[in-house]
């Protein structure tokens, strides 16, 4: 997608601190971290949000969650615990319309979220 910020990060046209990459996913540090660890895990292929996924995306969604777990290990929060969040649409608080999972940790996460 020509004007998608996260597609540009995948293509390295916009700089990011990439912490993990494989054939289908990329993870990088969030530019405005909300916790000591705050990474974003995205598919390389442009997908808007979970609600836009179909049966054909089953493997990709599984891979994204496994990448979240890998990133948590790489960031050293696997044992202490962490949160995985994907905001969807207006009420979900989504601001970048390329599917992404937030991986946050390094402090206790509050519940319920705002
Ligand atoms: P959301 O509000 O769930 O769509 O999350 C979008 C996230 O992308 C926010 O946490 C932003 O801080 C983050 N973000 C926006 N631009 C960049 C960027 N250039 N590099 C890294 N993270 C970004
Ligand atoms: Zn995109």
mmCIF file of C-alpha atoms and ligand atoms in Angstrom:
data_model
loop_
_atom_site.group_PDB
_atom_site.id
_atom_site.type_symbol
_atom_site.label_atom_id
_atom_site.label_comp_id
_atom_site.label_asym_id
_atom_site.label_seq_id
_atom_site.Cartn_x
_atom_site.Cartn_y
_atom_site.Cartn_z
ATOM 1 C CA UNK A 1 0.000 0.000 0.000
ATOM 2 C CA UNK A 2 1.623 3.189 -1.238
ATOM 3 C CA UNK A 3 0.882 5.535 1.649
ATOM 4 C CA UNK A 4 0.831 3.075 4.539
ATOM 5 C CA UNK A 5 3.377 3.944 7.253
ATOM 6 C CA UNK A 6 3.926 0.352 8.364
ATOM 7 C CA UNK A 7 4.315 -0.914 4.777
ATOM 8 C CA UNK A 8 7.047 1.710 4.459
ATOM 9 C CA UNK A 9 8.714 0.355 7.597
ATOM 10 C CA UNK A 10 8.589 -3.160 6.075
ATOM 11 C CA UNK A 11 10.204 -1.757 2.915
ATOM 12 C CA UNK A 12 12.753 0.181 5.015
ATOM 13 C CA UNK A 13 11.557 3.459 3.466
ATOM 14 C CA UNK A 14 10.775 4.755 6.973
ATOM 15 C CA UNK A 15 13.342 4.068 9.717
ATOM 16 C CA UNK A 16 12.460 1.890 12.686
ATOM 17 C CA UNK A 17 14.331 -0.087 15.313
ATOM 18 C CA UNK A 18 13.617 -3.574 13.989
ATOM 19 C CA UNK A 19 13.978 -6.205 16.692
ATOM 20 C CA UNK A 20 12.864 -9.297 14.746
ATOM 21 C CA UNK A 21 12.059 -10.252 11.164
ATOM 22 C CA UNK A 22 11.148 -13.430 9.310
ATOM 23 C CA UNK A 23 9.499 -14.280 5.994
ATOM 24 C CA UNK A 24 6.061 -13.013 6.994
ATOM 25 C CA UNK A 25 6.406 -10.754 10.044
ATOM 26 C CA UNK A 26 8.422 -7.790 11.319
ATOM 27 C CA UNK A 27 8.716 -6.423 14.848
ATOM 28 C CA UNK A 28 10.009 -2.991 15.809
ATOM 29 C CA UNK A 29 10.018 -0.687 18.808
ATOM 30 C CA UNK A 30 7.005 1.630 19.172
ATOM 31 C CA UNK A 31 8.026 5.250 18.626
ATOM 32 C CA UNK A 32 5.965 6.348 21.679
ATOM 33 C CA UNK A 33 6.522 3.538 24.180
ATOM 34 C CA UNK A 34 3.837 3.111 26.862
ATOM 35 C CA UNK A 35 5.952 0.700 28.917
ATOM 36 C CA UNK A 36 9.662 -0.136 29.297
ATOM 37 C CA UNK A 37 9.120 -2.751 26.562
ATOM 38 C CA UNK A 38 6.747 -1.724 23.776
ATOM 39 C CA UNK A 39 7.171 -3.388 20.408
ATOM 40 C CA UNK A 40 4.828 -3.693 17.446
ATOM 41 C CA UNK A 41 4.483 -6.934 15.511
ATOM 42 C CA UNK A 42 3.109 -6.646 11.989
ATOM 43 C CA UNK A 43 2.571 -8.800 8.911
ATOM 44 C CA UNK A 44 4.743 -7.889 5.925
ATOM 45 C CA UNK A 45 1.624 -8.093 3.762
ATOM 46 C CA UNK A 46 -0.761 -5.156 4.110
ATOM 47 C CA UNK A 47 -3.752 -6.245 6.204
ATOM 48 C CA UNK A 48 -5.851 -3.530 7.879
ATOM 49 C CA UNK A 49 -7.023 -5.271 11.056
ATOM 50 C CA UNK A 50 -8.144 -8.597 12.489
ATOM 51 C CA UNK A 51 -11.715 -7.898 11.362
ATOM 52 C CA UNK A 52 -10.500 -7.886 7.760
ATOM 53 C CA UNK A 53 -8.927 -11.325 8.049
ATOM 54 C CA UNK A 54 -10.475 -14.468 6.652
ATOM 55 C CA UNK A 55 -9.862 -18.196 6.825
ATOM 56 C CA UNK A 56 -6.954 -17.723 4.417
ATOM 57 C CA UNK A 57 -5.180 -15.652 7.079
ATOM 58 C CA UNK A 58 -5.335 -18.343 9.774
ATOM 59 C CA UNK A 59 -1.657 -19.281 9.452
ATOM 60 C CA UNK A 60 -0.537 -15.656 9.315
ATOM 61 C CA UNK A 61 -2.438 -14.776 12.495
ATOM 62 C CA UNK A 62 -0.877 -17.733 14.271
ATOM 63 C CA UNK A 63 2.556 -16.666 13.099
ATOM 64 C CA UNK A 64 1.993 -13.121 14.343
ATOM 65 C CA UNK A 65 1.201 -14.378 17.845
ATOM 66 C CA UNK A 66 4.259 -16.614 17.822
ATOM 67 C CA UNK A 67 6.339 -13.611 16.756
ATOM 68 C CA UNK A 68 4.898 -11.680 19.716
ATOM 69 C CA UNK A 69 6.108 -14.449 22.028
ATOM 70 C CA UNK A 70 9.548 -14.436 20.374
ATOM 71 C CA UNK A 71 9.812 -10.661 20.750
ATOM 72 C CA UNK A 72 8.864 -10.913 24.424
ATOM 73 C CA UNK A 73 11.667 -13.454 24.886
ATOM 74 C CA UNK A 74 14.139 -11.259 22.968
ATOM 75 C CA UNK A 75 13.135 -8.273 25.111
ATOM 76 C CA UNK A 76 13.580 -10.242 28.338
ATOM 77 C CA UNK A 77 9.975 -10.086 29.578
ATOM 78 C CA UNK A 78 8.848 -13.647 28.840
ATOM 79 C CA UNK A 79 9.188 -14.699 32.480
ATOM 80 C CA UNK A 80 7.916 -11.510 34.116
ATOM 81 C CA UNK A 81 4.918 -11.393 31.783
ATOM 82 C CA UNK A 82 3.583 -9.067 29.149
ATOM 83 C CA UNK A 83 0.476 -7.979 27.281
ATOM 84 C CA UNK A 84 -0.464 -8.453 23.633
ATOM 85 C CA UNK A 85 -3.051 -6.000 22.266
ATOM 86 C CA UNK A 86 -4.469 -5.327 18.830
ATOM 87 C CA UNK A 87 -6.662 -2.243 18.498
ATOM 88 C CA UNK A 88 -9.334 -2.479 15.817
ATOM 89 C CA UNK A 89 -11.219 0.411 14.240
ATOM 90 C CA UNK A 90 -12.439 3.681 15.749
ATOM 91 C CA UNK A 91 -13.687 2.510 19.140
ATOM 92 C CA UNK A 92 -10.763 0.114 19.425
ATOM 93 C CA UNK A 93 -8.406 3.092 19.262
ATOM 94 C CA UNK A 94 -6.657 2.046 16.057
ATOM 95 C CA UNK A 95 -4.631 4.899 14.562
ATOM 96 C CA UNK A 96 -2.453 3.050 12.043
ATOM 97 C CA UNK A 97 -4.475 0.970 9.624
ATOM 98 C CA UNK A 98 -2.002 -1.858 9.045
ATOM 99 C CA UNK A 99 -2.595 -4.783 11.413
ATOM 100 C CA UNK A 100 -0.281 -4.697 14.427
ATOM 101 C CA UNK A 101 0.033 -6.343 17.793
ATOM 102 C CA UNK A 102 1.390 -4.266 20.659
ATOM 103 C CA UNK A 103 3.693 -6.236 22.968
ATOM 104 C CA UNK A 104 4.118 -4.359 26.235
ATOM 105 C CA UNK A 105 5.953 -5.338 29.384
ATOM 106 C CA UNK A 106 8.629 -4.433 31.874
ATOM 107 C CA UNK A 107 6.067 -3.158 34.413
ATOM 108 C CA UNK A 108 2.750 -4.465 35.763
ATOM 109 C CA UNK A 109 -0.027 -3.845 33.248
ATOM 110 C CA UNK A 110 -3.227 -2.351 34.626
ATOM 111 C CA UNK A 111 -6.691 -3.823 34.105
ATOM 112 C CA UNK A 112 -9.220 -2.885 32.852
ATOM 113 C CA UNK A 113 -7.637 -0.913 29.999
ATOM 114 C CA UNK A 114 -9.030 2.569 29.335
HETATM 115 P P1 LIG B 1 -2.684 1.946 17.294
HETATM 116 O O1 LIG B 1 -3.090 3.234 17.949
HETATM 117 O O2 LIG B 1 -3.104 0.709 18.011
HETATM 118 O O3 LIG B 1 -3.078 1.930 15.831
HETATM 119 O O4 LIG B 1 -1.111 1.894 17.378
HETATM 120 C C1 LIG B 1 -0.262 2.571 16.507
HETATM 121 C C2 LIG B 1 1.078 2.640 17.175
HETATM 122 O O5 LIG B 1 2.036 2.965 16.204
HETATM 123 C C3 LIG B 1 1.164 3.696 18.284
HETATM 124 O O6 LIG B 1 1.520 3.074 19.507
HETATM 125 C C4 LIG B 1 2.262 4.635 17.771
HETATM 126 O O7 LIG B 1 3.080 5.134 18.805
HETATM 127 C C5 LIG B 1 3.026 3.738 16.828
HETATM 128 N N1 LIG B 1 3.767 4.419 15.769
HETATM 129 C C6 LIG B 1 3.317 5.421 14.968
HETATM 130 N N2 LIG B 1 4.261 5.771 14.094
HETATM 131 C C7 LIG B 1 5.341 4.969 14.339
HETATM 132 C C8 LIG B 1 6.642 4.857 13.773
HETATM 133 N N3 LIG B 1 7.050 5.628 12.745
HETATM 134 N N4 LIG B 1 7.497 3.933 14.281
HETATM 135 C C9 LIG B 1 7.114 3.154 15.310
HETATM 136 N N5 LIG B 1 5.888 3.200 15.889
HETATM 137 C C10 LIG B 1 5.017 4.101 15.412
HETATM 138 ZN ZN1 LIG B 2 0.438 -1.392 5.201
#
